[in-house]
mmCIF file of C-alpha atoms in Angstrom:
data_model
loop_
_atom_site.group_PDB
_atom_site.id
_atom_site.type_symbol
_atom_site.label_atom_id
_atom_site.label_comp_id
_atom_site.label_asym_id
_atom_site.label_seq_id
_atom_site.Cartn_x
_atom_site.Cartn_y
_atom_site.Cartn_z
ATOM 1 C CA MET A 1 40.470 121.298 132.601
ATOM 2 C CA PRO A 2 41.257 120.423 128.906
ATOM 3 C CA GLY A 3 43.385 123.358 128.391
ATOM 4 C CA ALA A 4 45.814 122.430 131.393
ATOM 5 C CA VAL A 5 45.795 118.834 130.165
ATOM 6 C CA LEU A 6 46.983 120.069 126.793
ATOM 7 C CA GLY A 7 49.253 122.599 128.099
ATOM 8 C CA ALA A 8 51.098 119.843 129.888
ATOM 9 C CA ALA A 9 52.079 118.264 126.383
ATOM 10 C CA GLY A 10 54.242 121.111 125.598
ATOM 11 C CA ASP A 11 54.019 121.393 121.902
ATOM 12 C CA GLU A 12 50.282 120.749 121.968
ATOM 13 C CA HIS A 13 49.755 123.895 124.047
ATOM 14 C CA GLY A 14 47.270 126.134 122.363
ATOM 15 C CA ARG A 15 46.253 123.823 119.511
ATOM 16 C CA PHE A 16 43.050 122.998 121.280
ATOM 17 C CA GLY A 17 41.518 126.575 120.794
ATOM 18 C CA PRO A 18 41.400 126.614 117.042
ATOM 19 C CA ILE A 19 39.600 123.292 117.174
ATOM 20 C CA LEU A 20 36.846 124.489 119.508
ATOM 21 C CA PHE A 21 36.567 127.812 117.535
ATOM 22 C CA GLY A 22 36.335 125.786 114.285
ATOM 23 C CA LEU A 23 33.611 123.441 115.794
ATOM 24 C CA ALA A 24 31.654 126.282 117.036
ATOM 25 C CA VAL A 25 31.621 128.282 113.789
ATOM 26 C CA LEU A 26 30.991 125.399 111.629
ATOM 27 C CA VAL A 27 27.986 123.862 113.705
ATOM 28 C CA VAL A 28 26.299 127.153 114.128
ATOM 29 C CA ALA A 29 26.775 128.002 110.419
ATOM 30 C CA ALA A 30 25.542 124.556 109.462
ATOM 31 C CA LYS A 31 22.368 124.720 111.667
ATOM 32 C CA ALA A 32 21.580 128.472 110.325
ATOM 33 C CA GLY A 33 21.649 127.053 106.861
ATOM 34 C CA GLY A 34 19.650 123.985 107.555
ATOM 35 C CA LEU A 35 16.879 126.445 109.149
ATOM 36 C CA ILE A 36 16.873 128.693 106.578
ATOM 37 C CA VAL A 37 16.158 126.124 103.953
ATOM 38 C CA GLN A 38 13.569 124.068 106.174
ATOM 39 C CA ARG A 39 11.559 127.418 106.040
ATOM 40 C CA TRP A 40 11.589 126.801 102.348
ATOM 41 C CA GLY A 41 10.246 123.159 102.667
ATOM 42 C CA GLN A 42 13.839 121.776 101.753
ATOM 43 C CA PRO A 43 15.776 119.224 103.706
ATOM 44 C CA SER A 44 18.360 120.821 106.097
ATOM 45 C CA VAL A 45 21.224 118.752 104.562
ATOM 46 C CA LEU A 46 20.863 121.258 101.388
ATOM 47 C CA GLY A 47 21.413 124.291 103.779
ATOM 48 C CA GLU A 48 24.143 122.622 105.629
ATOM 49 C CA LEU A 49 26.063 121.727 102.337
ATOM 50 C CA LEU A 50 25.564 125.159 100.880
ATOM 51 C CA VAL A 51 26.888 126.766 103.715
ATOM 52 C CA GLY A 52 30.062 124.837 103.578
ATOM 53 C CA ILE A 53 30.366 125.725 99.727
ATOM 54 C CA ALA A 54 30.021 129.384 100.786
ATOM 55 C CA LEU A 55 32.635 129.107 103.463
ATOM 56 C CA GLY A 56 35.103 127.302 101.377
ATOM 57 C CA ASN A 57 34.793 129.523 98.272
ATOM 58 C CA LEU A 58 34.069 133.017 99.843
ATOM 59 C CA LEU A 59 36.628 132.994 102.705
ATOM 60 C CA PRO A 60 39.815 132.332 100.758
ATOM 61 C CA PRO A 61 39.389 135.524 98.239
ATOM 62 C CA LEU A 62 38.353 137.814 101.315
ATOM 63 C CA PHE A 63 40.862 136.704 103.968
ATOM 64 C CA GLY A 64 43.476 134.666 102.028
ATOM 65 C CA GLN A 65 43.877 131.064 102.216
ATOM 66 C CA THR A 66 44.672 131.209 106.034
ATOM 67 C CA GLY A 67 40.895 132.358 106.272
ATOM 68 C CA ILE A 68 40.057 128.524 105.932
ATOM 69 C CA ALA A 69 43.151 126.920 106.731
ATOM 70 C CA PHE A 70 42.284 126.308 110.417
ATOM 71 C CA VAL A 71 39.413 124.002 108.903
ATOM 72 C CA ARG A 72 40.804 122.262 105.990
ATOM 73 C CA GLY A 73 44.001 121.495 107.744
ATOM 74 C CA ASN A 74 42.521 120.373 110.998
ATOM 75 C CA ALA A 75 42.406 116.407 111.200
ATOM 76 C CA THR A 76 40.554 116.581 114.689
ATOM 77 C CA LEU A 77 37.293 118.306 112.884
ATOM 78 C CA PHE A 78 37.521 115.451 110.176
ATOM 79 C CA VAL A 79 37.496 112.897 112.786
ATOM 80 C CA LEU A 80 34.637 114.519 114.523
ATOM 81 C CA ALA A 81 32.776 114.631 111.095
ATOM 82 C CA GLU A 82 33.776 110.946 110.496
ATOM 83 C CA MET A 83 32.193 110.050 113.675
ATOM 84 C CA GLY A 84 28.970 112.142 112.810
ATOM 85 C CA VAL A 85 28.614 109.924 109.599
ATOM 86 C CA LEU A 86 28.821 106.501 111.731
ATOM 87 C CA ILE A 87 26.363 108.061 114.015
ATOM 88 C CA LEU A 88 24.000 108.885 111.110
ATOM 89 C CA LEU A 89 24.236 105.399 109.629
ATOM 90 C CA PHE A 90 23.685 103.979 113.029
ATOM 91 C CA ASP A 91 20.672 106.189 113.311
ATOM 92 C CA VAL A 92 19.440 104.886 109.767
ATOM 93 C CA GLY A 93 20.026 101.281 110.746
ATOM 94 C CA LEU A 94 17.709 101.926 113.769
ATOM 95 C CA GLU A 95 14.926 103.326 111.915
ATOM 96 C CA ALA A 96 14.943 100.842 109.232
ATOM 97 C CA ASP A 97 12.020 98.400 109.381
ATOM 98 C CA LEU A 98 12.879 95.175 107.318
ATOM 99 C CA ARG A 99 9.212 94.217 107.592
ATOM 100 C CA ALA A 100 8.553 97.067 105.235
ATOM 101 C CA LEU A 101 10.029 94.906 102.451
ATOM 102 C CA ALA A 102 7.600 92.171 103.039
ATOM 103 C CA ARG A 103 4.614 94.348 102.930
ATOM 104 C CA VAL A 104 4.960 95.173 99.209
ATOM 105 C CA GLY A 105 7.097 91.984 98.168
ATOM 106 C CA TRP A 106 8.646 91.966 94.806
ATOM 107 C CA SER A 107 7.821 95.619 93.997
ATOM 108 C CA SER A 108 10.091 97.013 96.681
ATOM 109 C CA LEU A 109 12.830 94.590 95.596
ATOM 110 C CA LEU A 110 12.634 95.233 91.843
ATOM 111 C CA VAL A 111 12.383 98.924 92.444
ATOM 112 C CA ALA A 112 15.618 98.894 94.672
ATOM 113 C CA LEU A 113 17.401 96.637 92.082
ATOM 114 C CA VAL A 114 16.764 98.791 89.181
ATOM 115 C CA GLY A 115 17.512 102.037 91.202
ATOM 116 C CA ILE A 116 20.813 100.569 92.087
ATOM 117 C CA MET A 117 21.968 99.101 88.897
ATOM 118 C CA VAL A 118 20.943 101.554 86.219
ATOM 119 C CA PRO A 119 22.343 104.862 87.854
ATOM 120 C CA LEU A 120 25.462 102.763 88.512
ATOM 121 C CA LEU A 121 25.835 101.897 84.680
ATOM 122 C CA LEU A 122 24.882 105.232 83.717
ATOM 123 C CA GLY A 123 27.377 107.018 85.977
ATOM 124 C CA TRP A 124 30.055 104.451 85.136
ATOM 125 C CA GLY A 125 29.608 105.035 81.407
ATOM 126 C CA ALA A 126 29.305 108.849 81.871
ATOM 127 C CA ALA A 127 32.624 108.933 83.826
ATOM 128 C CA ALA A 128 34.403 106.618 81.163
ATOM 129 C CA TRP A 129 33.330 109.206 78.549
ATOM 130 C CA LEU A 130 34.172 112.435 80.227
ATOM 131 C CA LEU A 131 37.060 111.326 82.307
ATOM 132 C CA PRO A 132 38.980 109.152 79.885
ATOM 133 C CA ASP A 133 42.238 109.680 81.701
ATOM 134 C CA SER A 134 41.023 108.246 84.843
ATOM 135 C CA LEU A 135 41.314 104.685 86.348
ATOM 136 C CA THR A 136 38.483 102.209 85.789
ATOM 137 C CA LEU A 137 37.959 102.172 89.417
ATOM 138 C CA THR A 138 37.234 105.861 89.380
ATOM 139 C CA HIS A 139 34.723 105.390 86.703
ATOM 140 C CA VAL A 140 33.020 102.727 88.855
ATOM 141 C CA PHE A 141 33.072 104.898 92.020
ATOM 142 C CA VAL A 142 31.367 107.740 90.059
ATOM 143 C CA GLY A 143 28.708 105.365 89.110
ATOM 144 C CA ALA A 144 28.388 104.132 92.729
ATOM 145 C CA THR A 145 27.750 107.641 94.081
ATOM 146 C CA LEU A 146 24.576 107.721 91.895
ATOM 147 C CA SER A 147 23.286 104.349 93.011
ATOM 148 C CA ALA A 148 22.055 105.112 96.842
ATOM 149 C CA THR A 149 19.038 106.904 97.498
ATOM 150 C CA SER A 150 18.349 109.181 100.593
ATOM 151 C CA VAL A 151 15.410 107.581 102.447
ATOM 152 C CA GLY A 152 15.300 110.462 105.177
ATOM 153 C CA ILE A 153 14.398 113.058 102.529
ATOM 154 C CA THR A 154 11.668 111.117 100.846
ATOM 155 C CA ALA A 155 10.181 109.801 104.057
ATOM 156 C CA ARG A 156 9.778 113.287 105.460
ATOM 157 C CA VAL A 157 8.155 114.425 102.183
ATOM 158 C CA LEU A 158 5.744 111.382 102.280
ATOM 159 C CA ARG A 159 4.859 112.335 105.989
ATOM 160 C CA ASP A 160 4.170 115.940 105.016
ATOM 161 C CA LEU A 161 1.910 114.790 102.212
ATOM 162 C CA GLY A 162 0.332 112.089 104.301
ATOM 163 C CA MET A 163 1.130 109.422 101.890
ATOM 164 C CA VAL A 164 3.188 107.105 103.990
ATOM 165 C CA GLN A 165 0.508 104.563 104.200
ATOM 166 C CA THR A 166 -0.590 104.495 100.441
ATOM 167 C CA ARG A 167 0.951 101.647 98.349
ATOM 168 C CA GLU A 168 3.276 104.184 96.600
ATOM 169 C CA GLY A 169 4.611 105.271 100.007
ATOM 170 C CA GLN A 170 5.052 101.683 101.027
ATOM 171 C CA ILE A 171 6.732 100.674 97.957
ATOM 172 C CA ILE A 172 9.245 103.911 98.203
ATOM 173 C CA LEU A 173 10.175 103.300 101.828
ATOM 174 C CA GLY A 174 10.424 99.415 101.471
ATOM 175 C CA ALA A 175 12.860 99.874 98.320
ATOM 176 C CA ALA A 176 14.714 102.540 100.247
ATOM 177 C CA VAL A 177 15.507 100.278 102.947
ATOM 178 C CA MET A 178 16.787 97.519 100.491
ATOM 179 C CA ASP A 179 18.290 100.384 98.470
ATOM 180 C CA ASP A 180 20.601 101.283 101.591
ATOM 181 C CA ILE A 181 21.411 97.619 102.019
ATOM 182 C CA LEU A 182 22.320 97.282 98.379
ATOM 183 C CA GLY A 183 24.213 100.510 98.051
ATOM 184 C CA LEU A 184 26.444 99.739 101.100
ATOM 185 C CA VAL A 185 27.100 96.439 99.649
ATOM 186 C CA VAL A 186 28.013 98.115 96.415
ATOM 187 C CA LEU A 187 30.307 100.573 98.338
ATOM 188 C CA ALA A 188 31.878 97.523 100.045
ATOM 189 C CA VAL A 189 32.650 95.941 96.686
ATOM 190 C CA ILE A 190 34.260 99.037 95.120
ATOM 191 C CA SER A 191 36.151 100.345 98.066
ATOM 192 C CA GLY A 192 37.410 97.106 98.694
ATOM 193 C CA ALA A 193 38.505 96.694 94.923
ATOM 194 C CA VAL A 194 40.467 99.907 95.547
ATOM 195 C CA ALA A 195 42.142 99.000 98.587
ATOM 196 C CA ALA A 196 43.072 95.688 96.938
ATOM 197 C CA ALA A 197 44.445 97.403 93.719
ATOM 198 C CA ALA A 198 46.446 99.956 96.158
ATOM 199 C CA THR A 199 48.249 97.037 97.411
ATOM 200 C CA GLY A 200 48.890 95.527 94.254
ATOM 201 C CA GLY A 201 46.013 93.099 94.158
ATOM 202 C CA PRO A 202 43.570 92.326 91.475
ATOM 203 C CA GLY A 203 41.155 95.087 91.827
ATOM 204 C CA LEU A 204 37.900 94.329 89.948
ATOM 205 C CA SER A 205 38.657 90.755 88.974
ATOM 206 C CA PRO A 206 35.478 88.495 89.390
ATOM 207 C CA LEU A 207 37.343 86.547 92.249
ATOM 208 C CA ALA A 208 38.178 89.756 94.223
ATOM 209 C CA ILE A 209 34.625 91.125 93.742
ATOM 210 C CA GLY A 210 33.175 87.916 94.920
ATOM 211 C CA GLY A 211 35.103 87.566 97.868
ATOM 212 C CA ILE A 212 34.256 91.135 99.101
ATOM 213 C CA LEU A 213 30.581 90.495 98.000
ATOM 214 C CA LEU A 214 30.378 87.370 100.099
ATOM 215 C CA ARG A 215 32.029 89.089 103.123
ATOM 216 C CA ALA A 216 29.643 91.988 103.008
ATOM 217 C CA ILE A 217 26.628 89.811 102.951
ATOM 218 C CA LEU A 218 27.616 87.290 105.633
ATOM 219 C CA PHE A 219 28.492 90.488 107.668
ATOM 220 C CA LEU A 220 25.108 91.954 107.262
ATOM 221 C CA GLY A 221 23.418 88.642 107.344
ATOM 222 C CA ILE A 222 25.060 87.691 110.730
ATOM 223 C CA THR A 223 24.565 90.808 112.566
ATOM 224 C CA VAL A 224 20.742 91.075 111.531
ATOM 225 C CA GLY A 225 20.331 87.520 112.542
ATOM 226 C CA VAL A 226 22.081 87.856 116.014
ATOM 227 C CA GLY A 227 20.115 91.042 116.414
ATOM 228 C CA HIS A 228 16.727 89.564 115.892
ATOM 229 C CA LEU A 229 17.566 86.901 118.463
ATOM 230 C CA LEU A 230 19.584 89.095 121.160
ATOM 231 C CA SER A 231 18.052 92.700 120.851
ATOM 232 C CA GLN A 232 15.469 92.350 123.548
ATOM 233 C CA PRO A 233 17.636 90.285 125.933
ATOM 234 C CA ILE A 234 20.229 93.190 125.536
ATOM 235 C CA VAL A 235 17.482 95.837 126.455
ATOM 236 C CA ARG A 236 16.404 93.802 129.245
ATOM 237 C CA LEU A 237 20.214 93.580 130.456
ATOM 238 C CA ALA A 238 20.315 97.494 130.263
ATOM 239 C CA ALA A 239 17.517 98.036 132.119
ATOM 240 C CA ARG A 240 18.810 96.150 135.104
ATOM 241 C CA THR A 241 21.490 98.220 135.599
ATOM 242 C CA GLY A 242 19.093 100.860 136.695
ATOM 243 C CA GLN A 243 21.026 103.677 135.226
ATOM 244 C CA HIS A 244 19.761 106.412 132.846
ATOM 245 C CA GLY A 245 21.514 106.607 129.445
ATOM 246 C CA ILE A 246 23.038 102.924 129.764
ATOM 247 C CA LEU A 247 21.117 102.037 126.432
ATOM 248 C CA LEU A 248 22.936 105.073 124.619
ATOM 249 C CA VAL A 249 26.153 104.065 125.924
ATOM 250 C CA PHE A 250 25.854 100.434 124.926
ATOM 251 C CA GLY A 251 24.407 101.381 121.523
ATOM 252 C CA LEU A 252 27.341 103.759 120.698
ATOM 253 C CA ALA A 253 29.712 101.158 121.832
ATOM 254 C CA LEU A 254 28.335 98.479 119.559
ATOM 255 C CA CYS A 255 28.249 101.069 116.668
ATOM 256 C CA PHE A 256 31.817 101.731 116.929
ATOM 257 C CA SER A 257 33.010 98.102 117.578
ATOM 258 C CA LEU A 258 31.042 96.794 114.557
ATOM 259 C CA ALA A 259 32.526 99.639 112.453
ATOM 260 C CA PHE A 260 35.991 98.800 113.544
ATOM 261 C CA ALA A 261 35.047 95.012 112.782
ATOM 262 C CA ALA A 262 33.791 96.071 109.298
ATOM 263 C CA GLU A 263 37.331 97.679 108.588
ATOM 264 C CA LEU A 264 38.976 94.573 109.908
ATOM 265 C CA ILE A 265 37.487 92.326 107.203
ATOM 266 C CA GLY A 266 38.090 94.994 104.635
ATOM 267 C CA LEU A 267 34.492 96.824 104.428
ATOM 268 C CA ALA A 268 33.621 100.491 105.069
ATOM 269 C CA ASP A 269 33.354 101.297 108.540
ATOM 270 C CA ILE A 270 29.846 102.690 108.016
ATOM 271 C CA ILE A 271 28.648 99.262 106.971
ATOM 272 C CA GLY A 272 29.317 98.254 110.611
ATOM 273 C CA ALA A 273 27.450 101.309 111.903
ATOM 274 C CA PHE A 274 24.383 100.703 109.788
ATOM 275 C CA ALA A 275 24.712 97.046 110.793
ATOM 276 C CA ALA A 276 24.713 97.947 114.561
ATOM 277 C CA GLY A 277 21.462 99.885 113.962
ATOM 278 C CA LEU A 278 19.666 96.904 112.302
ATOM 279 C CA MET A 279 21.120 94.598 115.069
ATOM 280 C CA LEU A 280 19.646 96.268 118.000
ATOM 281 C CA ASP A 281 16.273 97.367 116.180
ATOM 282 C CA PRO A 282 15.675 95.370 112.979
ATOM 283 C CA PHE A 283 11.972 96.323 112.750
ATOM 284 C CA GLY A 284 12.404 100.343 113.586
ATOM 285 C CA GLU A 285 10.088 99.828 116.579
ATOM 286 C CA GLY A 286 12.074 102.108 118.911
ATOM 287 C CA ILE A 287 13.750 100.286 121.636
ATOM 288 C CA ARG A 288 13.759 101.653 125.162
ATOM 289 C CA THR A 289 14.454 100.438 128.708
ATOM 290 C CA ARG A 290 11.678 100.861 131.323
ATOM 291 C CA LYS A 291 13.347 103.873 133.025
ATOM 292 C CA GLU A 292 13.865 105.498 129.705
ATOM 293 C CA GLU A 293 11.267 107.834 128.309
ATOM 294 C CA ALA A 294 12.850 108.238 124.986
ATOM 295 C CA THR A 295 13.993 105.408 122.204
ATOM 296 C CA LEU A 296 17.388 104.968 121.532
ATOM 297 C CA SER A 297 17.023 106.885 118.233
ATOM 298 C CA GLU A 298 15.582 109.613 120.264
ATOM 299 C CA LEU A 299 18.297 109.722 122.592
ATOM 300 C CA MET A 300 20.703 109.912 119.773
ATOM 301 C CA HIS A 301 19.244 113.270 118.709
ATOM 302 C CA PRO A 302 21.633 115.701 120.499
ATOM 303 C CA LEU A 303 24.692 113.738 118.846
ATOM 304 C CA THR A 304 23.203 113.547 115.437
ATOM 305 C CA SER A 305 22.226 117.375 115.890
ATOM 306 C CA LEU A 306 26.017 118.231 116.755
ATOM 307 C CA PHE A 307 28.164 116.153 114.574
ATOM 308 C CA VAL A 308 26.016 115.070 111.360
ATOM 309 C CA PRO A 309 25.735 118.820 110.334
ATOM 310 C CA LEU A 310 29.665 119.071 110.836
ATOM 311 C CA PHE A 311 30.028 116.383 108.074
ATOM 312 C CA PHE A 312 27.961 118.000 105.663
ATOM 313 C CA VAL A 313 29.413 121.651 106.226
ATOM 314 C CA LEU A 314 32.973 119.897 105.691
ATOM 315 C CA MET A 315 31.816 118.257 102.651
ATOM 316 C CA GLY A 316 30.811 121.559 101.231
ATOM 317 C CA ILE A 317 34.143 123.153 102.293
ATOM 318 C CA GLN A 318 35.804 120.699 100.158
ATOM 319 C CA VAL A 319 33.956 121.836 96.763
ATOM 320 C CA HIS A 320 35.953 124.162 94.792
ATOM 321 C CA LEU A 321 33.631 126.140 92.642
ATOM 322 C CA GLY A 322 36.662 127.027 90.354
ATOM 323 C CA SER A 323 36.784 123.497 89.194
ATOM 324 C CA LEU A 324 33.231 123.756 87.933
ATOM 325 C CA ALA A 325 34.533 126.570 85.486
ATOM 326 C CA SER A 326 36.227 123.753 83.606
ATOM 327 C CA PRO A 327 34.049 122.884 80.705
ATOM 328 C CA ASN A 328 34.675 119.139 81.177
ATOM 329 C CA ILE A 329 33.936 119.201 84.674
ATOM 330 C CA LEU A 330 30.718 121.366 84.423
ATOM 331 C CA THR A 331 29.761 118.829 81.321
ATOM 332 C CA LEU A 332 30.230 116.059 83.874
ATOM 333 C CA GLY A 333 28.301 117.500 86.569
ATOM 334 C CA ALA A 334 25.336 118.149 84.062
ATOM 335 C CA VAL A 335 25.619 114.721 82.715
ATOM 336 C CA LEU A 336 25.732 113.102 86.216
ATOM 337 C CA ILE A 337 22.445 115.052 87.019
ATOM 338 C CA LEU A 338 20.756 113.622 83.957
ATOM 339 C CA CYS A 339 21.924 110.048 84.609
ATOM 340 C CA ALA A 340 21.008 110.452 88.386
ATOM 341 C CA LEU A 341 17.381 111.640 87.197
ATOM 342 C CA ALA A 342 16.930 108.922 84.388
ATOM 343 C CA GLY A 343 18.372 106.241 86.635
ATOM 344 C CA LYS A 344 15.838 106.657 89.295
ATOM 345 C CA LEU A 345 13.030 107.229 87.223
ATOM 346 C CA ALA A 346 13.497 103.909 85.584
ATOM 347 C CA CYS A 347 12.774 102.415 89.179
ATOM 348 C CA ALA A 348 8.990 102.779 87.995
ATOM 349 C CA LEU A 349 9.652 99.800 85.589
ATOM 350 C CA GLY A 350 10.192 97.632 88.830
ATOM 351 C CA VAL A 351 6.600 98.435 89.997
ATOM 352 C CA VAL A 352 4.296 95.189 90.181
ATOM 353 C CA GLY A 353 0.731 95.482 89.711
ATOM 354 C CA ARG A 354 -1.651 97.856 88.723
ATOM 355 C CA GLY A 355 -3.140 101.383 90.227
ATOM 356 C CA VAL A 356 0.178 102.568 91.367
ATOM 357 C CA ASN A 357 1.513 105.824 90.554
ATOM 358 C CA ARG A 358 4.779 104.624 89.020
ATOM 359 C CA LEU A 359 6.089 108.226 88.239
ATOM 360 C CA ALA A 360 5.822 108.931 92.031
ATOM 361 C CA VAL A 361 7.659 105.939 92.845
ATOM 362 C CA GLY A 362 10.396 106.873 90.594
ATOM 363 C CA ILE A 363 10.658 110.510 91.863
ATOM 364 C CA GLY A 364 10.704 109.130 95.392
ATOM 365 C CA MET A 365 13.936 107.442 94.633
ATOM 366 C CA ILE A 366 15.643 110.426 93.131
ATOM 367 C CA PRO A 367 17.200 112.316 96.103
ATOM 368 C CA ARG A 368 20.846 111.238 96.898
ATOM 369 C CA GLY A 369 21.357 113.642 99.986
ATOM 370 C CA GLU A 370 23.433 112.569 102.833
ATOM 371 C CA VAL A 371 24.112 109.083 101.285
ATOM 372 C CA GLY A 372 25.501 110.288 97.974
ATOM 373 C CA LEU A 373 27.635 112.824 100.091
ATOM 374 C CA ILE A 374 29.044 109.938 102.289
ATOM 375 C CA PHE A 375 30.065 107.817 99.083
ATOM 376 C CA ALA A 376 31.709 110.850 97.602
ATOM 377 C CA GLY A 377 33.656 111.442 100.831
ATOM 378 C CA ILE A 378 34.720 107.877 100.932
ATOM 379 C CA GLY A 379 36.053 108.253 97.142
ATOM 380 C CA ALA A 380 37.815 111.469 97.797
ATOM 381 C CA SER A 381 39.699 110.005 100.886
ATOM 382 C CA LEU A 382 40.781 106.709 99.204
ATOM 383 C CA THR A 383 43.921 106.784 97.135
ATOM 384 C CA LEU A 384 45.196 104.803 94.108
ATOM 385 C CA GLN A 385 48.613 105.068 92.490
ATOM 386 C CA GLY A 386 49.120 108.280 94.685
ATOM 387 C CA GLU A 387 46.095 110.017 93.555
ATOM 388 C CA PRO A 388 42.555 110.252 95.202
ATOM 389 C CA VAL A 389 40.198 107.977 93.548
ATOM 390 C CA LEU A 390 37.834 110.970 93.071
ATOM 391 C CA SER A 391 39.656 114.188 91.884
ATOM 392 C CA GLN A 392 38.725 117.509 93.065
ATOM 393 C CA GLY A 393 36.817 118.302 89.927
ATOM 394 C CA ALA A 394 34.810 114.955 90.053
ATOM 395 C CA PHE A 395 34.036 115.398 93.727
ATOM 396 C CA SER A 396 32.626 118.908 92.986
ATOM 397 C CA ALA A 397 30.502 117.518 90.111
ATOM 398 C CA ILE A 398 29.130 114.880 92.171
ATOM 399 C CA VAL A 399 28.130 117.371 95.015
ATOM 400 C CA LEU A 400 26.477 119.442 92.262
ATOM 401 C CA MET A 401 24.602 116.223 91.478
ATOM 402 C CA VAL A 402 23.559 115.657 94.971
ATOM 403 C CA LEU A 403 22.380 119.362 95.400
ATOM 404 C CA VAL A 404 20.059 119.249 92.305
ATOM 405 C CA THR A 405 18.559 115.834 93.068
ATOM 406 C CA THR A 406 18.007 116.672 96.504
ATOM 407 C CA LEU A 407 16.242 120.021 95.569
ATOM 408 C CA LEU A 408 14.222 118.569 93.016
ATOM 409 C CA ALA A 409 12.975 115.320 94.543
ATOM 410 C CA PRO A 410 10.572 117.076 97.222
ATOM 411 C CA VAL A 411 9.194 119.607 94.505
ATOM 412 C CA GLY A 412 8.731 116.754 91.980
ATOM 413 C CA LEU A 413 7.098 114.328 94.364
ATOM 414 C CA ARG A 414 4.609 116.856 95.652
ATOM 415 C CA TRP A 415 3.754 117.533 91.789
ATOM 416 C CA ALA A 416 3.407 113.684 91.063
ATOM 417 C CA PHE A 417 0.702 113.113 93.746
ATOM 418 C CA ARG A 418 -1.088 116.195 93.079
ATOM 419 C CA ARG A 419 -1.123 115.168 89.431
ATOM 420 C CA SER A 420 -2.399 111.727 90.109
ATOM 421 C CA ARG A 421 -5.325 113.101 92.408
ATOM 422 C CA GLN A 422 -6.334 115.551 89.768
ATOM 423 C CA SER A 423 -6.353 112.585 87.313
ATOM 424 C CA ALA A 424 -8.554 110.514 89.531
ATOM 425 C CA GLY A 425 -10.866 113.329 90.080
#
């Protein structure tokens, strides 16, 4: 009956159809692209992003700008894509195991710290060099997009190679959990500084940064602490209702509520979504009620399969390949790729102890994947002095960096472990 409901709105009549059509086209195209690249041993996010780039750059020349206008100008599709980001970060929080940090101790912490700070500083410097007319906050935001690692891509490769339980695998996965947390804190600080500067505030002043940092740490600390105490009572309470799917409903409600709460205190909404996942399942054990055969993370799969690919294909559509024709932007993309590779390879310096394949640890931290795209998407949506923090050219250069690091990391990780086995033999 949605057509009848919208029809009663007069001016809204007929607008629901293009939304449904756009959703159908984008989701099917994204899934097709994901399946194709998976057959080549690559993560599905790579295919979804490439499909978006193809749609955004091939349809306008063939059919004119109207060929893609129903997507680029459709706010509803972008709202659904934003929901996909929240669901994705909620799922990442559910699967994160905070105990993984304790298993390898200082190595994971140092690898994560090096993996955040070195790429951030390298990207900041590269942007300041190649985008001299941009604001300092733009330079910092470019650096931030280089800082976070996609644990999902690395975890999948480690599982395929049977290396999850090795010391290298445990260091990478433990560091990736800390990397997620630190990366979101960095995002909170920088996006908060942008918001403050946009309203005439101090921007990157030490006092402003300290305030945002304190809010982010307290928010994550309180939610994780509360979750450790209340996650099991919450599951038992959900089980008493006797209704199938009640845990999924409660989990999503908590995800969206904490995302809203994070925005209220000046943090990015994805921090709240991630915190909700950590709150319900801080050890990644897979919570479920007695009546549920699937865990909450498994119950989320239909939603992630629908909304998450929508986000990635829309990010691809926003890329204008024509902007990469500019020598300056193409150079920026190439330099960011080098900074991204060098910054994460430096993670090897954080490994404590002997007998560890440091090269594998560094390569395992390289892929930016979905996390880098989320950071870039937020940067493109924030405005300062009437302009987006990340220009069209800078956004395209960052997406190019994400594509290359996502493509190289699985291949490099397999090579590093094979090389280590050959040396040992």
